[in-house]
Amino acid sequence: MKPSIFSYVLFLLFALTTQSIFIFTTTNSASAAEVVVKDSTGKKVLNNVRYHVSPVAKGGSIKLTDTINKKKVCPFEVVHDPKDNVGGEFMFTMITDKEVKENYLKTERILGIDSGYPKGACTESTFWTINDAEAKGPPANLITTGGGFETEETCFQVVENPKPTSAKVHSYMLQHCPGFCGGPDKTCFNISLSSYQGVNRLSAVGATPFEFAFHKIAK
């Protein structure tokens, strides 16, 4: 017996309804993964605004330097200074559709990190950069500067820390995700603190992920 027109219409309605539910569920799950980032005082971190960042467990701060072991470097290096509690000023900017304005920084979103305008003779870009996250050793997998915005080398994301050191501090982890900005592989690499040539630096190598907090810059 041939199916009636009524049966065919019911089938189409069922198919369209099922597809709509699937799309909504997928989109809703992706949005649920995003969480607004908060600073050390619990306030929302603004997108595209400068902040200090510091390790939670080790103390000190993260800063930019033009000198390593008494030698000038260009582009600059991103290092950990255990004696400096202020550190550099870094701007986290999410990579989004230019027509969409995002007021606050969110986790699980690709972004670029800028260190501000260079000073002195070095005129390289100050975007955080990793030349080769899969390199077996430094310096290729160290975070330096010199890249362009929205490239594989400068593609990062902030993620929530599954095992925070303190429940009183909003702490996060940083990942390098070259595949999300045009690279062939969609793998993300945890950023860690590691020592190279006697200096603690941020890199895509190391056993312990870099746990850090945002600190508002005092005016």
CSV table of C-alpha atoms in Angstrom, one decimal:
chain,number,residue,atom,x,y,z
A,1,MET,CA,0.0,0.0,0.0
A,2,LYS,CA,1.4,3.4,-1.0
A,3,PRO,CA,1.8,5.9,1.9
A,4,SER,CA,-0.8,8.7,2.0
A,5,ILE,CA,0.0,12.4,1.6
A,6,PHE,CA,-0.9,12.8,5.3
A,7,SER,CA,1.7,10.2,6.3
A,8,TYR,CA,4.4,11.9,4.2
A,9,VAL,CA,3.6,15.3,5.8
A,10,LEU,CA,3.9,13.8,9.3
A,11,PHE,CA,7.3,12.3,8.4
A,12,LEU,CA,8.6,15.7,7.2
A,13,LEU,CA,7.4,17.5,10.4
A,14,PHE,CA,9.1,14.8,12.5
A,15,ALA,CA,12.4,15.2,10.6
A,16,LEU,CA,12.4,19.0,10.8
A,17,THR,CA,11.5,18.9,14.5
A,18,THR,CA,14.2,16.4,15.3
A,19,GLN,CA,16.8,18.5,13.4
A,20,SER,CA,15.8,21.6,15.2
A,21,ILE,CA,16.2,20.0,18.6
A,22,PHE,CA,19.7,18.7,17.7
A,23,ILE,CA,20.9,22.1,16.5
A,24,PHE,CA,19.6,23.8,19.7
A,25,THR,CA,21.1,21.2,22.0
A,26,THR,CA,24.5,21.4,20.3
A,27,THR,CA,24.6,25.3,20.3
A,28,ASN,CA,23.4,25.4,23.9
A,29,SER,CA,26.1,23.0,25.1
A,30,ALA,CA,28.8,25.0,23.4
A,31,SER,CA,27.6,28.2,25.0
A,32,ALA,CA,27.4,26.6,28.4
A,33,ALA,CA,31.2,25.9,28.3
A,34,GLU,CA,31.9,29.6,28.2
A,35,VAL,CA,32.3,31.3,31.6
A,36,VAL,CA,33.1,34.9,32.3
A,37,VAL,CA,36.6,35.3,33.7
A,38,LYS,CA,37.0,37.0,37.1
A,39,ASP,CA,39.9,38.8,38.6
A,40,SER,CA,41.5,38.3,42.1
A,41,THR,CA,38.8,40.4,43.7
A,42,GLY,CA,35.9,38.5,42.0
A,43,LYS,CA,35.1,41.2,39.5
A,44,LYS,CA,34.5,40.4,35.8
A,45,VAL,CA,37.6,40.7,33.6
A,46,LEU,CA,37.1,43.2,30.8
A,47,ASN,CA,37.9,42.1,27.2
A,48,ASN,CA,40.6,44.1,25.5
A,49,VAL,CA,41.7,45.8,28.7
A,50,ARG,CA,45.1,45.6,30.4
A,51,TYR,CA,45.6,43.5,33.5
A,52,HIS,CA,48.5,42.2,35.6
A,53,VAL,CA,48.8,38.4,35.8
A,54,SER,CA,50.6,36.4,38.4
A,55,PRO,CA,51.2,32.7,39.4
A,56,VAL,CA,49.0,31.7,42.2
A,57,ALA,CA,51.3,29.1,43.9
A,58,LYS,CA,54.8,30.5,43.2
A,59,GLY,CA,54.1,34.2,43.9
A,60,GLY,CA,55.8,37.0,42.0
A,61,SER,CA,54.6,38.1,38.6
A,62,ILE,CA,54.8,37.7,34.9
A,63,LYS,CA,56.5,40.5,32.9
A,64,LEU,CA,58.2,41.4,29.7
A,65,THR,CA,62.0,41.7,29.5
A,66,ASP,CA,64.4,43.0,26.9
A,67,THR,CA,67.4,41.5,28.7
A,68,ILE,CA,68.3,37.8,29.4
A,69,ASN,CA,71.5,37.0,31.2
A,70,LYS,CA,72.7,40.5,30.7
A,71,LYS,CA,72.2,40.3,26.9
A,72,LYS,CA,69.6,42.4,25.0
A,73,VAL,CA,66.9,40.4,23.2
A,74,CYS,CA,64.5,41.4,20.5
A,75,PRO,CA,61.7,40.4,20.3
A,76,PHE,CA,61.1,40.5,24.1
A,77,GLU,CA,60.8,37.5,26.4
A,78,VAL,CA,57.9,36.7,28.7
A,79,VAL,CA,59.4,35.7,32.1
A,80,HIS,CA,58.4,35.0,35.7
A,81,ASP,CA,60.0,37.3,38.3
A,82,PRO,CA,59.6,35.9,41.8
A,83,LYS,CA,60.7,39.3,43.4
A,84,ASP,CA,58.3,41.5,41.5
A,85,ASN,CA,54.7,41.5,42.8
A,86,VAL,CA,53.3,43.9,40.1
A,87,GLY,CA,54.6,42.7,36.8
A,88,GLY,CA,53.8,43.8,33.3
A,89,GLU,CA,50.5,45.0,31.8
A,90,PHE,CA,48.9,42.5,29.4
A,91,MET,CA,45.8,42.8,27.3
A,92,PHE,CA,43.7,39.7,26.5
A,93,THR,CA,41.6,40.2,23.4
A,94,MET,CA,39.1,37.6,22.2
A,95,ILE,CA,39.1,36.9,18.5
A,96,THR,CA,35.5,37.4,17.4
A,97,ASP,CA,33.3,38.7,14.6
A,98,LYS,CA,34.1,42.4,14.4
A,99,GLU,CA,30.4,43.2,14.5
A,100,VAL,CA,30.0,41.5,17.8
A,101,LYS,CA,31.1,43.5,20.8
A,102,GLU,CA,32.2,41.4,23.8
A,103,ASN,CA,32.5,43.3,27.0
A,104,TYR,CA,34.0,40.6,29.2
A,105,LEU,CA,36.7,38.0,28.7
A,106,LYS,CA,35.4,34.4,28.6
A,107,THR,CA,36.9,31.0,29.0
A,108,GLU,CA,37.1,28.6,26.1
A,109,ARG,CA,37.4,31.4,23.6
A,110,ILE,CA,40.4,32.0,21.3
A,111,LEU,CA,42.3,35.2,22.0
A,112,GLY,CA,45.5,37.1,21.5
A,113,ILE,CA,47.6,38.5,24.3
A,114,ASP,CA,49.4,41.8,23.8
A,115,SER,CA,52.1,43.3,26.0
A,116,GLY,CA,51.8,46.9,24.8
A,117,TYR,CA,53.9,49.0,22.6
A,118,PRO,CA,57.7,48.2,22.5
A,119,LYS,CA,60.1,50.6,24.0
A,120,GLY,CA,63.6,51.3,22.8
A,121,ALA,CA,65.3,50.0,19.7
A,122,CYS,CA,63.3,46.8,19.4
A,123,THR,CA,60.2,47.5,17.2
A,124,GLU,CA,58.9,43.9,17.0
A,125,SER,CA,55.3,43.2,17.8
A,126,THR,CA,54.5,42.5,21.4
A,127,PHE,CA,51.9,39.8,20.9
A,128,TRP,CA,52.6,36.6,22.8
A,129,THR,CA,53.9,34.0,20.4
A,130,ILE,CA,55.0,30.3,20.4
A,131,ASN,CA,56.9,29.4,17.2
A,132,ASP,CA,56.5,25.6,17.7
A,133,ALA,CA,54.5,24.2,20.6
A,134,GLU,CA,55.4,20.6,19.6
A,135,ALA,CA,59.2,21.2,19.7
A,136,LYS,CA,61.1,18.8,21.9
A,137,GLY,CA,62.7,21.6,23.8
A,138,PRO,CA,63.3,25.3,24.0
A,139,PRO,CA,63.6,27.9,22.7
A,140,ALA,CA,61.1,27.1,19.9
A,141,ASN,CA,58.3,26.3,22.5
A,142,LEU,CA,58.9,29.3,24.7
A,143,ILE,CA,56.5,32.2,24.8
A,144,THR,CA,58.2,35.3,23.3
A,145,THR,CA,56.7,38.2,21.4
A,146,GLY,CA,56.8,39.3,17.8
A,147,GLY,CA,53.7,37.7,16.2
A,148,GLY,CA,50.6,39.1,14.6
A,149,PHE,CA,47.1,39.1,15.9
A,150,GLU,CA,44.9,36.0,15.0
A,151,THR,CA,47.7,33.8,13.7
A,152,GLU,CA,48.5,30.1,14.7
A,153,GLU,CA,51.6,31.2,16.6
A,154,THR,CA,49.6,33.8,18.7
A,155,CYS,CA,46.4,31.8,19.3
A,156,PHE,CA,45.6,31.2,23.0
A,157,GLN,CA,42.6,30.5,25.3
A,158,VAL,CA,42.0,30.9,29.0
A,159,VAL,CA,40.4,27.8,30.7
A,160,GLU,CA,39.1,27.1,34.1
A,161,ASN,CA,41.5,25.4,36.5
A,162,PRO,CA,40.1,22.0,37.5
A,163,LYS,CA,42.3,21.9,40.7
A,164,PRO,CA,42.7,25.4,42.0
A,165,THR,CA,45.3,26.0,44.7
A,166,SER,CA,42.8,28.1,46.7
A,167,ALA,CA,39.0,28.3,46.7
A,168,LYS,CA,39.3,32.0,47.6
A,169,VAL,CA,41.1,33.0,44.4
A,170,HIS,CA,39.7,32.8,40.9
A,171,SER,CA,42.5,31.1,39.1
A,172,TYR,CA,42.9,29.9,35.5
A,173,MET,CA,45.1,28.0,33.1
A,174,LEU,CA,46.4,29.2,29.7
A,175,GLN,CA,46.5,27.1,26.6
A,176,HIS,CA,48.1,27.6,23.2
A,177,CYS,CA,45.7,26.4,20.4
A,178,PRO,CA,47.4,27.0,16.9
A,179,GLY,CA,44.8,24.8,15.2
A,180,PHE,CA,41.9,27.2,16.2
A,181,CYS,CA,43.6,30.0,14.2
A,182,GLY,CA,44.4,28.2,11.0
A,183,GLY,CA,46.7,25.4,12.0
A,184,PRO,CA,46.1,21.8,10.8
A,185,ASP,CA,45.8,20.2,14.3
A,186,LYS,CA,43.0,21.1,16.8
A,187,THR,CA,45.2,20.2,19.8
A,188,CYS,CA,45.7,22.7,22.6
A,189,PHE,CA,48.9,22.7,24.6
A,190,ASN,CA,48.9,23.6,28.3
A,191,ILE,CA,51.2,26.5,29.2
A,192,SER,CA,53.7,25.9,32.1
A,193,LEU,CA,56.5,27.6,33.9
A,194,SER,CA,59.8,26.1,33.1
A,195,SER,CA,63.5,27.1,33.5
A,196,TYR,CA,65.7,27.8,30.4
A,197,GLN,CA,69.2,29.2,30.7
A,198,GLY,CA,68.6,29.9,34.4
A,199,VAL,CA,65.4,32.0,33.8
A,200,ASN,CA,61.8,31.0,34.5
A,201,ARG,CA,59.7,31.4,31.4
A,202,LEU,CA,56.3,30.5,30.1
A,203,SER,CA,56.4,27.7,27.6
A,204,ALA,CA,54.4,24.8,26.0
A,205,VAL,CA,56.5,22.3,28.0
A,206,GLY,CA,56.4,21.1,31.6
A,207,ALA,CA,54.5,18.9,33.9
A,208,THR,CA,52.6,21.4,35.9
A,209,PRO,CA,50.1,23.8,34.1
A,210,PHE,CA,50.6,27.5,34.8
A,211,GLU,CA,47.9,28.5,37.3
A,212,PHE,CA,47.4,32.3,37.4
A,213,ALA,CA,45.1,35.1,38.5
A,214,PHE,CA,44.1,38.4,36.9
A,215,HIS,CA,44.8,41.6,38.9
A,216,LYS,CA,43.3,44.9,38.1
A,217,ILE,CA,45.8,47.7,37.3
A,218,ALA,CA,45.8,50.4,40.0
A,219,LYS,CA,45.1,53.8,38.5
